Amino acid sequence: MRILVHRSASLALLPCLLRPASAPCGLTSATVAAVPQRSRHHRLNMCRRGVLPEHYCVESNGDAWKESVVVVMGATGTGKSKLSVELATVLDGEVVNSDKIQVYRGLDITTNKMPTGERCGVPHHLLGDLDPAAGELDPAGFRDMAARAIAGIAGRGRVPVVAGGSNSFIHAAMAGRYDPRQSPFTAGWLRRTTRKEAGALRYRCCFLWVDVEAAALAEQLDRRVEEMVAAGMVEELGRYFAEEAGKSRHPGLDKAIGVSEFWEYFRGEGRGTEAAYEAAVVAIKANTRRLAEQQARKIEQLVELGWPLLRLDATPAVLARLSGTAAAEAEAAWEKHVAGPSAVAVEQFLKGDVEAHHRHHHHIIPSPLLYI
């Protein structure tokens, strides 16, 4: 197993990630230029059209030239959405959602979609875009939709930031070779294929794994459920059940944690009773914790495939929030252990694009076209 862990507790934060108290979205102007991604995209297009000689269309390791993608992974409740927006703001990027439930319209509180006001103006793709009545999106379908979104983002000279907790979707989108009949999350799959084939990637990826120690995450998730209830989750579910009365159920959105748990309260024999209500909330907490454990195990399986993940320990930030300390202290812990190290990693990742650009652009085509 290979996990790349950032161990520098004294790492200085990039100026772009210092959070002024007056800025609601928290980020100052970007220091990582988007130009390398733009030139990379144009070079990729020229390679595909056969304009460039073959030896200009390979990476330094001999692989075919690929788009650069930042992938933010982690179990539910670890802060993936927050980090993806922070990075996209810094990088002039756009976010591609990879949560298999959040792709559908509706149940925004229950599915814990990031509110529009917290997205800091960052465009989001595949977040609440699909009609749940149209059927359930599978990993193969997500692979195609994510590819179109990534190509569009790169085509605008921006950095694609894929973020979400559905690792089957992330694997489908990022794998170099994908067979919907096989899954790396089934027993014995890795023994039936070579590690090189299993770990091959479709894009040039920077994988960031936001992780939280199990005990702290469990407490964080329980508190989040309580916050969702206070924000109107039960009322939202009540409207959902009322609107869906007599209609065929939605195979995708119905899998959201909260729907089946509140079935008894809204439709069953315990309809409207306090006992059914309390049982539903307890079940939601338990099932959310179980989901987080499953997601963490799947990430470890992707590491076993050879995916180079940088683990970012968000535990100090979560503990600071749970302890009720000042918000500034929790934010400082987040910046020290998550935002700062991730920004450094992404900057180094994109620096590879800069170096490749500097090595090759004067051999390829006059610069005005590269910066369209």
Short mmCIF file of C-alpha atoms in Angstrom, two decimals:
data_model
loop_
_atom_site.label_atom_id
_atom_site.label_comp_id
_atom_site.label_asym_id
_atom_site.label_seq_id
_atom_site.Cartn_x
_atom_site.Cartn_y
_atom_site.Cartn_z
CA MET A 1 0.00 0.00 0.00
CA ARG A 2 1.35 3.42 -0.94
CA ILE A 3 -0.07 6.55 0.68
CA LEU A 4 1.68 9.87 0.30
CA VAL A 5 1.25 11.77 3.55
CA HIS A 6 2.13 15.41 4.10
CA ARG A 7 4.09 15.46 7.37
CA SER A 8 5.17 19.10 7.65
CA ALA A 9 3.22 20.61 10.53
CA SER A 10 5.12 23.88 10.19
CA LEU A 11 4.42 24.38 6.51
CA ALA A 12 3.99 28.07 5.68
CA LEU A 13 0.66 28.89 4.08
CA LEU A 14 0.54 30.30 0.60
CA PRO A 15 -0.57 33.95 0.65
CA CYS A 16 -3.51 33.05 -1.56
CA LEU A 17 -4.99 30.89 1.20
CA LEU A 18 -4.73 33.33 4.08
CA ARG A 19 -8.35 34.03 4.96
CA PRO A 20 -9.25 37.67 5.71
CA ALA A 21 -12.05 37.97 8.25
CA SER A 22 -14.05 40.26 5.97
CA ALA A 23 -14.12 37.87 3.01
CA PRO A 24 -17.16 35.57 3.18
CA CYS A 25 -15.72 33.19 0.64
CA GLY A 26 -12.32 33.34 2.21
CA LEU A 27 -9.84 33.51 -0.65
CA THR A 28 -7.80 36.34 -2.07
CA SER A 29 -6.58 36.60 -5.65
CA ALA A 30 -5.09 33.48 -7.17
CA THR A 31 -1.35 32.93 -7.32
CA VAL A 32 -1.52 29.81 -9.49
CA ALA A 33 -1.94 30.82 -13.11
CA ALA A 34 -4.44 29.03 -15.31
CA VAL A 35 -2.37 29.63 -18.45
CA PRO A 36 -0.52 26.27 -18.32
CA GLN A 37 -3.84 24.42 -18.28
CA ARG A 38 -5.02 26.46 -21.26
CA SER A 39 -1.85 25.76 -23.26
CA ARG A 40 -2.06 22.10 -22.24
CA HIS A 41 -5.61 21.91 -23.61
CA HIS A 42 -4.66 23.48 -26.95
CA ARG A 43 -1.70 21.18 -27.24
CA LEU A 44 -3.96 18.20 -26.56
CA ASN A 45 -6.36 19.32 -29.29
CA MET A 46 -3.51 19.71 -31.75
CA CYS A 47 -2.25 16.24 -30.90
CA ARG A 48 -5.69 14.74 -31.44
CA ARG A 49 -6.00 16.49 -34.81
CA GLY A 50 -2.59 15.22 -35.90
CA VAL A 51 -1.15 18.73 -36.21
CA LEU A 52 1.86 17.99 -34.03
CA PRO A 53 4.55 15.32 -34.44
CA GLU A 54 3.96 12.28 -32.26
CA HIS A 55 6.95 12.93 -30.00
CA TYR A 56 5.40 16.24 -28.92
CA CYS A 57 2.23 14.48 -27.79
CA VAL A 58 3.61 12.46 -24.90
CA GLU A 59 4.32 13.19 -21.26
CA SER A 60 7.85 12.98 -19.89
CA ASN A 61 7.12 9.39 -18.78
CA GLY A 62 6.03 8.37 -22.28
CA ASP A 63 2.28 8.41 -21.66
CA ALA A 64 -0.06 10.15 -24.07
CA TRP A 65 -0.66 13.82 -23.29
CA LYS A 66 -3.56 14.23 -20.87
CA GLU A 67 -5.63 16.98 -19.31
CA SER A 68 -4.74 17.91 -15.72
CA VAL A 69 -7.45 17.29 -13.12
CA VAL A 70 -7.50 17.93 -9.37
CA VAL A 71 -9.52 15.27 -7.52
CA VAL A 72 -10.72 15.91 -3.95
CA MET A 73 -11.72 12.69 -2.19
CA GLY A 74 -12.79 11.69 1.28
CA ALA A 75 -15.60 10.26 3.36
CA THR A 76 -18.77 12.22 3.91
CA GLY A 77 -18.40 15.05 6.39
CA THR A 78 -14.64 15.53 6.04
CA GLY A 79 -14.75 18.88 4.20
CA LYS A 80 -14.35 17.89 0.55
CA SER A 81 -16.80 20.48 -0.74
CA LYS A 82 -15.15 23.27 1.26
CA LEU A 83 -11.69 22.37 -0.04
CA SER A 84 -12.87 22.00 -3.64
CA VAL A 85 -14.38 25.50 -3.61
CA GLU A 86 -11.27 26.98 -1.99
CA LEU A 87 -9.00 25.39 -4.58
CA ALA A 88 -11.27 26.25 -7.50
CA THR A 89 -11.31 29.87 -6.32
CA VAL A 90 -7.53 29.98 -6.17
CA LEU A 91 -7.01 28.14 -9.46
CA ASP A 92 -9.77 29.82 -11.47
CA GLY A 93 -11.31 26.37 -11.66
CA GLU A 94 -14.72 24.75 -11.85
CA VAL A 95 -16.04 21.88 -9.73
CA VAL A 96 -17.40 18.60 -11.07
CA ASN A 97 -19.54 16.85 -8.46
CA SER A 98 -18.91 13.12 -8.06
CA ASP A 99 -21.50 12.35 -5.38
CA LYS A 100 -23.93 9.82 -6.84
CA ILE A 101 -26.90 11.20 -4.88
CA GLN A 102 -26.18 14.91 -5.24
CA VAL A 103 -26.30 14.65 -9.04
CA TYR A 104 -30.13 14.68 -8.81
CA ARG A 105 -32.42 17.64 -8.37
CA GLY A 106 -34.29 17.87 -5.09
CA LEU A 107 -33.75 17.09 -1.41
CA ASP A 108 -30.97 19.65 -1.14
CA ILE A 109 -30.85 19.55 2.67
CA THR A 110 -31.23 15.78 2.94
CA THR A 111 -28.46 15.14 0.40
CA ASN A 112 -26.33 17.88 1.99
CA LYS A 113 -25.69 19.82 -1.21
CA MET A 114 -23.46 22.84 -0.68
CA PRO A 115 -25.72 25.93 -0.64
CA THR A 116 -25.25 28.30 -3.57
CA GLY A 117 -24.10 31.07 -1.25
CA GLU A 118 -21.19 28.94 -0.02
CA ARG A 119 -19.93 28.14 -3.52
CA CYS A 120 -18.24 31.54 -3.80
CA GLY A 121 -19.35 31.95 -7.40
CA VAL A 122 -17.50 28.80 -8.49
CA PRO A 123 -19.38 27.00 -11.30
CA HIS A 124 -20.48 23.49 -10.32
CA HIS A 125 -21.31 20.71 -12.77
CA LEU A 126 -23.46 17.61 -12.20
CA LEU A 127 -24.71 19.03 -8.91
CA GLY A 128 -28.49 18.80 -8.86
CA ASP A 129 -28.55 18.67 -12.66
CA LEU A 130 -30.35 15.38 -13.29
CA ASP A 131 -34.08 14.69 -13.19
CA PRO A 132 -34.49 11.88 -10.62
CA ALA A 133 -37.50 10.58 -12.57
CA ALA A 134 -35.26 9.87 -15.57
CA GLY A 135 -33.66 6.86 -13.88
CA GLU A 136 -30.55 6.07 -11.90
CA LEU A 137 -27.14 7.22 -13.12
CA ASP A 138 -24.57 4.41 -13.09
CA PRO A 139 -20.76 4.75 -13.01
CA ALA A 140 -20.43 4.25 -16.77
CA GLY A 141 -22.91 7.04 -17.41
CA PHE A 142 -21.09 9.27 -14.96
CA ARG A 143 -17.79 8.56 -16.74
CA ASP A 144 -19.22 9.98 -19.97
CA MET A 145 -20.86 12.99 -18.32
CA ALA A 146 -17.77 13.82 -16.28
CA ALA A 147 -15.56 13.56 -19.37
CA ARG A 148 -17.71 16.13 -21.16
CA ALA A 149 -17.65 18.45 -18.16
CA ILE A 150 -13.87 18.14 -17.75
CA ALA A 151 -13.26 18.76 -21.46
CA GLY A 152 -15.47 21.84 -21.35
CA ILE A 153 -13.72 23.26 -18.29
CA ALA A 154 -10.27 22.65 -19.76
CA GLY A 155 -11.46 24.14 -23.04
CA ARG A 156 -12.20 27.38 -21.21
CA GLY A 157 -8.64 27.43 -19.89
CA ARG A 158 -9.75 26.58 -16.36
CA VAL A 159 -8.80 23.80 -13.97
CA PRO A 160 -11.29 20.93 -13.43
CA VAL A 161 -11.71 20.07 -9.73
CA VAL A 162 -13.58 16.78 -9.25
CA ALA A 163 -15.03 16.40 -5.75
CA GLY A 164 -17.32 13.90 -4.07
CA GLY A 165 -17.53 10.84 -1.88
CA SER A 166 -18.79 8.26 -4.39
CA ASN A 167 -15.59 6.41 -5.11
CA SER A 168 -17.19 4.11 -7.69
CA PHE A 169 -17.95 7.27 -9.70
CA ILE A 170 -14.45 8.67 -9.19
CA HIS A 171 -12.88 5.39 -10.28
CA ALA A 172 -15.10 5.20 -13.35
CA ALA A 173 -14.25 8.78 -14.35
CA MET A 174 -10.50 8.65 -13.71
CA ALA A 175 -9.58 5.07 -14.70
CA GLY A 176 -7.61 4.74 -17.91
CA ARG A 177 -9.50 1.61 -18.85
CA TYR A 178 -12.97 1.12 -17.46
CA ASP A 179 -15.10 -1.99 -17.69
CA PRO A 180 -18.53 -1.53 -16.10
CA ARG A 181 -18.72 -5.30 -15.55
CA GLN A 182 -15.74 -5.19 -13.19
CA SER A 183 -15.14 -3.21 -10.02
CA PRO A 184 -11.95 -2.65 -8.03
CA PHE A 185 -14.11 -2.74 -4.91
CA THR A 186 -14.99 -6.42 -5.28
CA ALA A 187 -12.90 -9.15 -3.68
CA GLY A 188 -10.11 -10.54 -5.82
CA TRP A 189 -10.41 -7.95 -8.59
CA LEU A 190 -6.79 -6.84 -8.30
CA ARG A 191 -5.58 -10.43 -8.54
CA ARG A 192 -7.35 -10.80 -11.89
CA THR A 193 -5.61 -7.84 -13.50
CA THR A 194 -2.14 -6.34 -13.49
CA ARG A 195 -1.37 -3.50 -11.11
CA LYS A 196 -0.21 -1.37 -14.05
CA GLU A 197 -3.54 -1.78 -15.83
CA ALA A 198 -5.50 -1.28 -12.62
CA GLY A 199 -3.68 1.92 -11.72
CA ALA A 200 -3.65 3.49 -15.18
CA LEU A 201 -5.36 6.88 -15.26
CA ARG A 202 -7.36 8.66 -17.93
CA TYR A 203 -6.07 12.08 -16.88
CA ARG A 204 -3.02 13.59 -15.26
CA CYS A 205 -4.39 13.66 -11.71
CA CYS A 206 -3.59 15.34 -8.43
CA PHE A 207 -5.47 13.27 -5.82
CA LEU A 208 -6.20 14.93 -2.47
CA TRP A 209 -7.66 12.74 0.28
CA VAL A 210 -9.31 14.69 3.11
CA ASP A 211 -9.36 12.30 6.06
CA VAL A 212 -10.59 12.52 9.66
CA GLU A 213 -9.99 10.06 12.50
CA ALA A 214 -12.97 7.75 12.96
CA ALA A 215 -14.08 8.86 16.43
CA ALA A 216 -13.94 12.55 15.58
CA LEU A 217 -15.72 12.00 12.28
CA ALA A 218 -18.49 9.99 13.94
CA GLU A 219 -19.17 12.85 16.36
CA GLN A 220 -18.98 15.36 13.52
CA LEU A 221 -21.51 13.38 11.47
CA ASP A 222 -23.95 13.05 14.37
CA ARG A 223 -23.81 16.79 14.88
CA ARG A 224 -24.26 17.41 11.16
CA VAL A 225 -27.43 15.32 11.13
CA GLU A 226 -28.78 17.42 14.00
CA GLU A 227 -27.91 20.58 12.07
CA MET A 228 -29.67 19.23 8.97
CA VAL A 229 -32.78 18.47 11.03
CA ALA A 230 -32.69 22.00 12.42
CA ALA A 231 -32.29 23.36 8.88
CA GLY A 232 -35.53 21.73 7.74
CA MET A 233 -34.62 18.24 6.54
CA VAL A 234 -37.74 16.61 7.99
CA GLU A 235 -40.02 19.22 6.44
CA GLU A 236 -38.21 18.74 3.12
CA LEU A 237 -38.75 14.99 3.31
CA GLY A 238 -42.40 15.55 4.17
CA ARG A 239 -42.85 17.55 0.96
CA TYR A 240 -40.98 14.88 -0.98
CA PHE A 241 -43.23 12.07 0.25
CA ALA A 242 -46.34 14.19 -0.38
CA GLU A 243 -45.29 15.04 -3.93
CA GLU A 244 -44.38 11.43 -4.72
CA ALA A 245 -47.65 9.96 -3.44
CA GLY A 246 -49.08 7.73 -6.13
CA LYS A 247 -46.04 8.14 -8.38
CA SER A 248 -43.34 5.63 -9.21
CA ARG A 249 -40.37 6.02 -6.91
CA HIS A 250 -37.06 7.52 -7.97
CA PRO A 251 -34.44 4.74 -7.97
CA GLY A 252 -31.52 7.14 -7.54
CA LEU A 253 -32.74 9.87 -5.21
CA ASP A 254 -34.64 7.36 -3.07
CA LYS A 255 -31.25 5.99 -1.99
CA ALA A 256 -30.43 9.22 -0.17
CA ILE A 257 -29.94 8.62 3.54
CA GLY A 258 -33.07 9.92 5.18
CA VAL A 259 -35.66 8.74 2.67
CA SER A 260 -35.99 5.13 3.77
CA GLU A 261 -35.35 6.05 7.41
CA PHE A 262 -38.32 8.45 7.49
CA TRP A 263 -40.62 6.16 5.50
CA GLU A 264 -42.22 4.79 8.66
CA TYR A 265 -42.80 8.29 10.03
CA PHE A 266 -44.48 9.60 6.88
CA ARG A 267 -46.07 6.50 5.36
CA GLY A 268 -45.92 3.58 7.81
CA GLU A 269 -47.95 2.45 10.78
CA GLY A 270 -46.02 4.82 13.03
CA ARG A 271 -47.03 7.80 10.94
CA GLY A 272 -46.53 11.07 12.80
CA THR A 273 -45.48 9.49 16.09
CA GLU A 274 -42.62 10.76 18.20
CA ALA A 275 -41.19 7.25 18.45
CA ALA A 276 -41.00 6.91 14.65
CA TYR A 277 -39.42 10.36 14.40
CA GLU A 278 -36.72 9.61 16.96
CA ALA A 279 -36.03 6.19 15.45
CA ALA A 280 -35.56 7.79 12.03
CA VAL A 281 -33.03 10.32 13.32
CA VAL A 282 -31.08 7.59 15.14
CA ALA A 283 -31.06 5.46 11.98
CA ILE A 284 -29.86 8.38 9.85
CA LYS A 285 -26.93 8.96 12.20
CA ALA A 286 -25.99 5.27 12.21
CA ASN A 287 -26.27 4.89 8.44
CA THR A 288 -24.27 8.07 7.81
CA ARG A 289 -21.46 6.78 10.02
CA ARG A 290 -21.59 3.45 8.21
CA LEU A 291 -21.40 5.19 4.84
CA ALA A 292 -18.31 7.11 5.95
CA GLU A 293 -16.60 3.86 6.96
CA GLN A 294 -17.40 2.28 3.60
CA GLN A 295 -16.10 5.30 1.71
CA ALA A 296 -12.82 5.28 3.64
CA ARG A 297 -12.31 1.58 2.87
CA LYS A 298 -12.87 2.19 -0.84
CA ILE A 299 -10.31 4.98 -0.87
CA GLU A 300 -7.79 2.59 0.68
CA GLN A 301 -8.58 0.13 -2.11
CA LEU A 302 -7.83 2.80 -4.70
CA VAL A 303 -4.49 3.40 -2.98
CA GLU A 304 -3.79 -0.32 -3.36
CA LEU A 305 -4.31 0.09 -7.11
CA GLY A 306 -1.38 2.50 -7.10
CA TRP A 307 -3.29 5.76 -7.22
CA PRO A 308 -0.96 8.41 -5.67
CA LEU A 309 -3.11 10.03 -2.99
CA LEU A 310 -1.97 12.85 -0.73
CA ARG A 311 -3.65 12.34 2.65
CA LEU A 312 -4.67 15.54 4.41
CA ASP A 313 -5.57 15.09 8.08
CA ALA A 314 -8.53 17.35 8.86
CA THR A 315 -8.92 15.89 12.38
CA PRO A 316 -7.50 18.97 14.19
CA ALA A 317 -9.95 21.24 12.38
CA VAL A 318 -12.89 18.95 13.16
CA LEU A 319 -11.91 18.64 16.83
CA ALA A 320 -11.58 22.41 17.10
CA ARG A 321 -15.07 22.85 15.68
CA LEU A 322 -16.55 20.17 17.95
CA SER A 323 -14.95 21.69 21.05
CA GLY A 324 -16.77 24.94 20.47
CA THR A 325 -13.63 27.03 20.20
CA ALA A 326 -13.65 30.26 18.24
CA ALA A 327 -14.37 29.82 14.56
CA ALA A 328 -11.05 31.48 13.77
CA GLU A 329 -9.17 28.71 15.61
CA ALA A 330 -10.97 25.97 13.70
CA GLU A 331 -10.26 27.82 10.46
CA ALA A 332 -6.60 28.20 11.37
CA ALA A 333 -6.37 24.44 11.97
CA TRP A 334 -8.03 23.81 8.60
CA GLU A 335 -5.59 26.10 6.81
CA LYS A 336 -2.58 24.57 8.56
CA HIS A 337 -3.44 20.92 8.02
CA VAL A 338 -5.61 20.91 4.89
CA ALA A 339 -5.85 24.12 2.85
CA GLY A 340 -2.17 25.04 3.00
CA PRO A 341 -0.69 21.61 2.20
CA SER A 342 -3.24 21.01 -0.56
CA ALA A 343 -2.46 24.36 -2.17
CA VAL A 344 1.25 23.55 -2.14
CA ALA A 345 0.57 20.13 -3.67
CA VAL A 346 -1.63 21.54 -6.43
CA GLU A 347 0.81 24.34 -7.17
CA GLN A 348 3.61 21.79 -7.57
CA PHE A 349 1.31 19.62 -9.67
CA LEU A 350 0.50 22.47 -12.06
CA LYS A 351 4.14 23.53 -12.04
CA GLY A 352 4.73 20.38 -14.06
CA ASP A 353 2.46 21.90 -16.70
CA VAL A 354 4.47 25.11 -16.59
CA GLU A 355 7.76 23.28 -17.02
CA ALA A 356 6.39 21.20 -19.90
CA HIS A 357 5.04 24.37 -21.48
CA HIS A 358 8.42 26.11 -21.17
CA ARG A 359 10.20 23.08 -22.64
CA HIS A 360 7.95 22.68 -25.66
CA HIS A 361 5.92 25.76 -26.60
CA HIS A 362 8.64 27.37 -28.74
CA HIS A 363 8.88 24.13 -30.75
CA ILE A 364 5.17 23.78 -31.33
CA ILE A 365 3.38 26.85 -32.59
CA PRO A 366 3.57 30.64 -32.14
CA SER A 367 2.45 31.70 -28.66
CA PRO A 368 -0.58 33.85 -29.66
CA LEU A 369 -2.57 30.71 -30.51
CA LEU A 370 -1.54 29.00 -27.29
CA TYR A 371 -3.16 31.72 -25.21
CA ILE A 372 -6.51 32.00 -27.00
#
